[in-house]
PDB file of C-alpha atoms in Angstrom:
ATOM      1  CA  MET A   1      15.448   4.322  -8.247  1.00 49.00           C
ATOM      2  CA  PRO A   2      15.749   2.082 -11.324  1.00 54.00           C
ATOM      3  CA  LEU A   3      14.875  -1.575 -10.950  1.00 56.00           C
ATOM      4  CA  PRO A   4      18.002  -3.697 -10.265  1.00 56.00           C
ATOM      5  CA  ARG A   5      19.109  -5.572 -13.380  1.00 57.00           C
ATOM      6  CA  PRO A   6      20.735  -8.995 -13.175  1.00 55.00           C
ATOM      7  CA  PRO A   7      23.954  -9.104 -15.255  1.00 61.00           C
ATOM      8  CA  ASN A   8      22.966 -12.135 -17.319  1.00 78.00           C
ATOM      9  CA  PRO A   9      20.767 -11.149 -20.331  1.00 81.00           C
ATOM     10  CA  VAL A  10      18.975 -14.516 -20.262  1.00 82.00           C
ATOM     11  CA  LYS A  11      18.084 -13.978 -16.601  1.00 83.00           C
ATOM     12  CA  ARG A  12      16.883 -10.464 -17.436  1.00 83.00           C
ATOM     13  CA  MET A  13      14.605 -11.850 -20.135  1.00 86.00           C
ATOM     14  CA  LEU A  14      13.221 -14.592 -17.866  1.00 89.00           C
ATOM     15  CA  ILE A  15      12.583 -12.140 -15.025  1.00 88.00           C
ATOM     16  CA  ALA A  16      10.870  -9.746 -17.453  1.00 89.00           C
ATOM     17  CA  LEU A  17       8.607 -12.543 -18.738  1.00 92.00           C
ATOM     18  CA  TYR A  18       7.856 -13.625 -15.180  1.00 93.00           C
ATOM     19  CA  GLY A  19       7.146 -10.020 -14.165  1.00 93.00           C
ATOM     20  CA  TYR A  20       4.679  -9.291 -16.951  1.00 95.00           C
ATOM     21  CA  GLY A  21       2.981 -12.663 -16.483  1.00 96.00           C
ATOM     22  CA  MET A  22       2.574 -12.094 -12.750  1.00 95.00           C
ATOM     23  CA  ALA A  23       1.385  -8.512 -13.348  1.00 96.00           C
ATOM     24  CA  ALA A  24      -1.235  -9.786 -15.817  1.00 97.00           C
ATOM     25  CA  LEU A  25      -2.505 -12.298 -13.254  1.00 95.00           C
ATOM     26  CA  LEU A  26      -2.694  -9.598 -10.558  1.00 93.00           C
ATOM     27  CA  PHE A  27      -4.511  -7.280 -12.947  1.00 95.00           C
ATOM     28  CA  ALA A  28      -6.989 -10.048 -13.814  1.00 95.00           C
ATOM     29  CA  LEU A  29      -7.563 -10.753 -10.102  1.00 91.00           C
ATOM     30  CA  TRP A  30      -8.128  -7.045  -9.500  1.00 93.00           C
ATOM     31  CA  GLY A  31     -10.676  -6.996 -12.326  1.00 93.00           C
ATOM     32  CA  VAL A  32     -12.529  -9.964 -10.846  1.00 92.00           C
ATOM     33  CA  LEU A  33     -12.596  -8.264  -7.434  1.00 91.00           C
ATOM     34  CA  LYS A  34     -13.904  -5.011  -8.934  1.00 92.00           C
ATOM     35  CA  LEU A  35     -16.720  -6.932 -10.642  1.00 93.00           C
ATOM     36  CA  THR A  36     -17.667  -9.216  -7.740  1.00 94.00           C
ATOM     37  CA  VAL A  37     -17.340  -7.162  -4.542  1.00 95.00           C
ATOM     38  CA  ARG A  38     -19.251  -4.109  -3.435  1.00 95.00           C
ATOM     39  CA  VAL A  39     -17.222  -1.184  -2.109  1.00 96.00           C
ATOM     40  CA  ARG A  40     -18.298   1.500   0.320  1.00 96.00           C
ATOM     41  CA  HIS A  41     -16.128   4.507   1.251  1.00 96.00           C
ATOM     42  CA  ILE A  42     -16.927   5.846   4.731  1.00 97.00           C
ATOM     43  CA  ASN A  43     -15.845   9.281   6.008  1.00 97.00           C
ATOM     44  CA  ARG A  44     -13.514   9.859   3.069  1.00 95.00           C
ATOM     45  CA  PRO A  45     -12.049  13.358   3.639  1.00 92.00           C
ATOM     46  CA  PRO A  46     -13.429  16.170   1.463  1.00 89.00           C
ATOM     47  CA  HIS A  47     -11.269  16.871  -1.598  1.00 90.00           C
ATOM     48  CA  PHE A  48      -9.358  13.631  -0.931  1.00 93.00           C
ATOM     49  CA  ALA A  49      -8.739  13.185  -4.667  1.00 90.00           C
ATOM     50  CA  GLN A  50      -6.845  16.495  -4.742  1.00 91.00           C
ATOM     51  CA  GLN A  51      -5.206  16.458  -1.305  1.00 93.00           C
ATOM     52  CA  ARG A  52      -1.621  15.313  -0.709  1.00 95.00           C
ATOM     53  CA  THR A  53      -1.764  12.496   1.875  1.00 97.00           C
ATOM     54  CA  ILE A  54       0.158   9.598   3.377  1.00 97.00           C
ATOM     55  CA  ASP A  55      -2.433   6.819   3.360  1.00 97.00           C
ATOM     56  CA  CYS A  56      -1.915   3.668   5.406  1.00 97.00           C
ATOM     57  CA  ALA A  57      -3.644   0.343   6.056  1.00 97.00           C
ATOM     58  CA  TRP A  58      -2.561  -2.951   7.593  1.00 97.00           C
ATOM     59  CA  HIS A  59      -0.591  -5.346   5.400  1.00 94.00           C
ATOM     60  CA  ASP A  60      -3.291  -8.033   5.605  1.00 95.00           C
ATOM     61  CA  CYS A  61      -5.781  -5.641   3.964  1.00 95.00           C
ATOM     62  CA  LEU A  62      -3.910  -5.126   0.683  1.00 93.00           C
ATOM     63  CA  MET A  63      -6.286  -7.137  -1.507  1.00 93.00           C
ATOM     64  CA  PRO A  64      -9.540  -5.437  -0.423  1.00 94.00           C
ATOM     65  CA  TYR A  65      -7.678  -2.102  -0.434  1.00 95.00           C
ATOM     66  CA  PHE A  66      -6.741  -2.671  -4.089  1.00 93.00           C
ATOM     67  CA  ALA A  67     -10.384  -3.419  -4.892  1.00 92.00           C
ATOM     68  CA  GLY A  68     -11.583  -0.235  -3.204  1.00 92.00           C
ATOM     69  CA  ALA A  69      -8.882   2.363  -3.819  1.00 92.00           C
ATOM     70  CA  MET A  70      -7.364   1.629  -7.235  1.00 90.00           C
ATOM     71  CA  ARG A  71      -6.899   2.809  -9.942  1.00 91.00           C
ATOM     72  CA  TYR A  72      -5.495   5.971  -8.386  1.00 92.00           C
ATOM     73  CA  PRO A  73      -7.135   9.304  -9.268  1.00 87.00           C
ATOM     74  CA  LYS A  74      -4.220  11.461  -8.043  1.00 92.00           C
ATOM     75  CA  PRO A  75      -0.416  11.203  -8.284  1.00 94.00           C
ATOM     76  CA  TYR A  76       0.898   8.433  -6.036  1.00 96.00           C
ATOM     77  CA  VAL A  77       4.445   7.251  -5.398  1.00 96.00           C
ATOM     78  CA  TRP A  78       5.093   3.971  -3.595  1.00 94.00           C
ATOM     79  CA  MET A  79       7.978   2.205  -1.947  1.00 90.00           C
ATOM     80  CA  ASN A  80       8.105  -1.550  -2.404  1.00 89.00           C
ATOM     81  CA  HIS A  81      10.328  -4.539  -1.714  1.00 86.00           C
ATOM     82  CA  PRO A  82      13.284  -4.567  -4.169  1.00 85.00           C
ATOM     83  CA  ALA A  83      13.583  -8.357  -4.691  1.00 86.00           C
ATOM     84  CA  TRP A  84      13.384  -9.719  -8.251  1.00 87.00           C
ATOM     85  CA  TYR A  85      10.368 -11.885  -7.411  1.00 90.00           C
ATOM     86  CA  MET A  86       8.394  -8.691  -6.731  1.00 90.00           C
ATOM     87  CA  ARG A  87       8.857  -7.525 -10.342  1.00 92.00           C
ATOM     88  CA  GLY A  88       5.275  -8.431 -11.219  1.00 95.00           C
ATOM     89  CA  VAL A  89       3.987  -6.306  -8.339  1.00 93.00           C
ATOM     90  CA  HIS A  90       6.165  -3.387  -9.501  1.00 95.00           C
ATOM     91  CA  ILE A  91       4.686  -3.590 -13.017  1.00 95.00           C
ATOM     92  CA  TYR A  92       1.150  -4.026 -11.690  1.00 95.00           C
ATOM     93  CA  LEU A  93       1.443  -0.929  -9.485  1.00 95.00           C
ATOM     94  CA  GLY A  94       2.393   1.101 -12.548  1.00 94.00           C
ATOM     95  CA  TRP A  95      -0.736  -0.149 -14.316  1.00 94.00           C
ATOM     96  CA  MET A  96      -2.741   0.919 -11.263  1.00 93.00           C
ATOM     97  CA  GLY A  97      -1.619   4.531 -11.565  1.00 92.00           C
ATOM     98  CA  VAL A  98       1.463   4.618  -9.328  1.00 95.00           C
ATOM     99  CA  ARG A  99       3.568   7.320 -11.008  1.00 93.00           C
ATOM    100  CA  ARG A 100       6.902   6.342  -9.483  1.00 93.00           C
ATOM    101  CA  LEU A 101       8.224   3.389  -7.500  1.00 93.00           C
ATOM    102  CA  VAL A 102      11.002   3.673  -4.912  1.00 92.00           C
ATOM    103  CA  LEU A 103      12.596   0.331  -4.086  1.00 89.00           C
ATOM    104  CA  GLY A 104      13.194  -0.474  -0.429  1.00 80.00           C
ATOM    105  CA  SER A 105      11.534  -2.013   2.612  1.00 73.00           C
ATOM    106  CA  SER A 106      12.316  -2.839   6.233  1.00 66.00           C
ATOM    107  CA  GLY A 107      15.718  -4.524   6.291  1.00 64.00           C
ATOM    108  CA  HIS A 108      16.208  -3.898   2.556  1.00 63.00           C
ATOM    109  CA  GLY A 109      17.178  -0.240   2.229  1.00 69.00           C
ATOM    110  CA  GLY A 110      13.991   1.021   3.823  1.00 75.00           C
ATOM    111  CA  ARG A 111      15.535   4.103   5.432  1.00 79.00           C
ATOM    112  CA  ARG A 112      17.209   5.127   2.180  1.00 86.00           C
ATOM    113  CA  ALA A 113      13.926   4.551   0.315  1.00 87.00           C
ATOM    114  CA  LEU A 114      12.046   6.787   2.752  1.00 87.00           C
ATOM    115  CA  GLN A 115      14.622   9.524   2.170  1.00 89.00           C
ATOM    116  CA  GLU A 116      14.095   9.131  -1.588  1.00 92.00           C
ATOM    117  CA  LEU A 117      10.321   9.193  -1.134  1.00 93.00           C
ATOM    118  CA  ALA A 118      10.247  12.331   1.035  1.00 94.00           C
ATOM    119  CA  PRO A 119      11.045  14.978  -1.618  1.00 95.00           C
ATOM    120  CA  LEU A 120       8.429  13.481  -3.944  1.00 95.00           C
ATOM    121  CA  LEU A 121       5.788  14.029  -1.254  1.00 96.00           C
ATOM    122  CA  THR A 122       7.107  17.500  -0.518  1.00 94.00           C
ATOM    123  CA  ALA A 123       6.625  18.252  -4.231  1.00 94.00           C
ATOM    124  CA  GLY A 124       2.940  17.252  -4.026  1.00 94.00           C
ATOM    125  CA  ALA A 125       2.664  13.483  -4.522  1.00 96.00           C
ATOM    126  CA  SER A 126       0.761  11.128  -2.210  1.00 97.00           C
ATOM    127  CA  THR A 127       1.806   7.691  -1.004  1.00 97.00           C
ATOM    128  CA  PHE A 128       0.465   4.542   0.613  1.00 96.00           C
ATOM    129  CA  LEU A 129       2.257   2.526   3.288  1.00 94.00           C
ATOM    130  CA  ASN A 130       1.657  -0.577   5.364  1.00 94.00           C
ATOM    131  CA  PRO A 131       2.817   0.564   8.800  1.00 94.00           C
ATOM    132  CA  ASP A 132       3.272  -3.073   9.892  1.00 91.00           C
ATOM    133  CA  GLY A 133       4.852  -4.417   6.691  1.00 76.00           C
ATOM    134  CA  PRO A 134       6.483  -6.220   5.083  1.00 79.00           C
ATOM    135  CA  TYR A 135       7.385  -8.705   7.838  1.00 81.00           C
ATOM    136  CA  GLY A 136       5.444  -7.557  10.899  1.00 79.00           C
ATOM    137  CA  PRO A 137       4.761  -7.849  13.694  1.00 90.00           C
ATOM    138  CA  ALA A 138       1.243  -7.591  12.350  1.00 92.00           C
ATOM    139  CA  HIS A 139      -0.929  -4.661  13.412  1.00 95.00           C
ATOM    140  CA  GLN A 140       1.914  -2.723  15.034  1.00 94.00           C
ATOM    141  CA  VAL A 141       2.630   0.814  13.750  1.00 95.00           C
ATOM    142  CA  LYS A 142       6.340   1.139  12.990  1.00 92.00           C
ATOM    143  CA  ASP A 143       8.278   4.398  12.763  1.00 92.00           C
ATOM    144  CA  GLY A 144       8.326   4.810   8.968  1.00 90.00           C
ATOM    145  CA  VAL A 145       4.907   6.412   8.471  1.00 94.00           C
ATOM    146  CA  LEU A 146       5.503   8.845  11.349  1.00 96.00           C
ATOM    147  CA  ASP A 147       9.024   9.760  10.201  1.00 94.00           C
ATOM    148  CA  LEU A 148       7.771  10.439   6.674  1.00 95.00           C
ATOM    149  CA  ALA A 149       4.915  12.632   7.919  1.00 97.00           C
ATOM    150  CA  LEU A 150       7.250  14.644  10.136  1.00 96.00           C
ATOM    151  CA  GLN A 151       9.770  15.133   7.356  1.00 95.00           C
ATOM    152  CA  THR A 152       7.297  16.142   4.636  1.00 96.00           C
ATOM    153  CA  GLY A 153       4.421  17.795   6.478  1.00 95.00           C
ATOM    154  CA  ALA A 154       1.947  15.579   4.595  1.00 97.00           C
ATOM    155  CA  PRO A 155      -1.062  14.522   6.703  1.00 97.00           C
ATOM    156  CA  ILE A 156      -1.640  10.850   7.525  1.00 98.00           C
ATOM    157  CA  VAL A 157      -4.955   9.235   6.587  1.00 98.00           C
ATOM    158  CA  ALA A 158      -5.452   5.820   8.213  1.00 98.00           C
ATOM    159  CA  ILE A 159      -7.802   3.479   6.329  1.00 98.00           C
ATOM    160  CA  HIS A 160      -9.548   0.748   8.299  1.00 98.00           C
ATOM    161  CA  VAL A 161     -10.593  -2.010   5.883  1.00 97.00           C
ATOM    162  CA  ARG A 162     -13.568  -4.257   6.632  1.00 94.00           C
ATOM    163  CA  CYS A 163     -14.592  -7.331   4.630  1.00 93.00           C
ATOM    164  CA  HIS A 164     -17.975  -8.730   5.522  1.00 92.00           C
ATOM    165  CA  ARG A 165     -17.068 -12.123   4.036  1.00 92.00           C
ATOM    166  CA  ALA A 166     -13.452 -13.082   3.501  1.00 93.00           C
ATOM    167  CA  TRP A 167     -10.964 -15.923   3.716  1.00 94.00           C
ATOM    168  CA  ARG A 168      -7.749 -15.621   5.725  1.00 94.00           C
ATOM    169  CA  ALA A 169      -4.650 -16.840   3.853  1.00 93.00           C
ATOM    170  CA  PRO A 170      -2.025 -18.877   5.777  1.00 92.00           C
ATOM    171  CA  THR A 171       0.565 -16.071   5.626  1.00 90.00           C
ATOM    172  CA  TRP A 172       2.387 -14.245   8.436  1.00 89.00           C
ATOM    173  CA  ASP A 173      -0.266 -11.493   8.372  1.00 91.00           C
ATOM    174  CA  ARG A 174      -3.250 -13.806   7.628  1.00 92.00           C
ATOM    175  CA  LYS A 175      -4.079 -11.799   4.522  1.00 93.00           C
ATOM    176  CA  LEU A 176      -7.740 -11.030   3.790  1.00 94.00           C
ATOM    177  CA  ILE A 177      -9.162 -12.364   0.511  1.00 93.00           C
ATOM    178  CA  PRO A 178     -12.757 -11.175  -0.064  1.00 94.00           C
ATOM    179  CA  TRP A 179     -15.347 -13.712  -1.186  1.00 93.00           C
ATOM    180  CA  PRO A 180     -17.374 -12.865  -4.320  1.00 90.00           C
ATOM    181  CA  GLY A 181     -20.394 -10.779  -3.357  1.00 91.00           C
ATOM    182  CA  SER A 182     -18.712  -9.503  -0.196  1.00 94.00           C
ATOM    183  CA  LEU A 183     -19.044  -5.909   0.961  1.00 96.00           C
ATOM    184  CA  VAL A 184     -15.686  -4.120   1.356  1.00 96.00           C
ATOM    185  CA  GLU A 185     -15.739  -0.968   3.474  1.00 97.00           C
ATOM    186  CA  LEU A 186     -12.879   1.549   3.601  1.00 97.00           C
ATOM    187  CA  VAL A 187     -13.239   3.710   6.706  1.00 98.00           C
ATOM    188  CA  TYR A 188     -11.060   6.818   6.576  1.00 98.00           C
ATOM    189  CA  SER A 189      -9.624   8.739   9.516  1.00 97.00           C
ATOM    190  CA  PRO A 190      -9.441  12.528   9.411  1.00 96.00           C
ATOM    191  CA  PRO A 191      -6.157  13.829   7.955  1.00 97.00           C
ATOM    192  CA  TRP A 192      -3.785  13.854  10.946  1.00 97.00           C
ATOM    193  CA  GLN A 193      -0.802  16.189  11.066  1.00 97.00           C
ATOM    194  CA  ALA A 194       2.303  14.773  12.775  1.00 96.00           C
ATOM    195  CA  THR A 195       4.445  16.874  15.105  1.00 95.00           C
ATOM    196  CA  ALA A 196       7.351  16.028  17.366  1.00 93.00           C
ATOM    197  CA  GLU A 197       5.036  16.585  20.341  1.00 95.00           C
ATOM    198  CA  ASN A 198       2.159  14.332  19.242  1.00 96.00           C
ATOM    199  CA  ARG A 199       4.243  11.534  17.686  1.00 96.00           C
ATOM    200  CA  GLU A 200       3.447   8.752  20.173  1.00 96.00           C
ATOM    201  CA  ALA A 201      -0.142   9.859  20.654  1.00 97.00           C
ATOM    202  CA  LEU A 202      -0.573   9.814  16.875  1.00 97.00           C
ATOM    203  CA  ARG A 203       0.939   6.324  16.677  1.00 97.00           C
ATOM    204  CA  ALA A 204      -1.737   5.137  19.119  1.00 97.00           C
ATOM    205  CA  MET A 205      -4.490   6.920  17.155  1.00 98.00           C
ATOM    206  CA  ILE A 206      -3.391   5.323  13.869  1.00 98.00           C
ATOM    207  CA  GLN A 207      -3.242   1.870  15.469  1.00 96.00           C
ATOM    208  CA  SER A 208      -6.633   2.296  17.099  1.00 97.00           C
ATOM    209  CA  HIS A 209      -8.287   3.427  13.857  1.00 98.00           C
ATOM    210  CA  LEU A 210      -6.715   0.680  11.743  1.00 97.00           C
ATOM    211  CA  ASN A 211      -7.938  -1.891  14.263  1.00 95.00           C
ATOM    212  CA  GLY A 212     -11.443  -0.470  13.979  1.00 88.00           C
TER     213      GLY A 212
END
């Protein structure tokens, strides 16, 4: 889906400048994190870099996840909030190796975005979702990740993120911000296949793993 364009050319220019400026700041922050935190991958599935997966982590873990998982070594497609003020995030994700961005989130065309995402996964791409995002409730697995897995047949890999030293931001999800020198650990679940029969059991397994 193309990014929505405001009709006024001056507004388009200002939003573009804002977007690239914000993306540059995010990229700089990512670079600082990569240089100042240590990252350990635990139980990462064999051939993960070649395997099609639906990865997921809690919304509060985005910053340490970016430090540990990006840039992406395999084709990823993402869905993200469509609002204009997210333009910098959209640009940044492209710099991080996201091949295609589908715009939509809970309450903002999320169901349509999932339907647009599904054939891309069926064709071999991977994706990453926050099963409790973008507005919560925090640490509760919503239906989207399960619906997508059932529709595409792609296995779910839950990623529990641990920061040994971090600050909690005053946001709805109390976002984790690692301190310099902190150890960030990404603990991977096995690839889980979703079926109509194991749907609710799998929801509980994902939630349990993400909570550590």
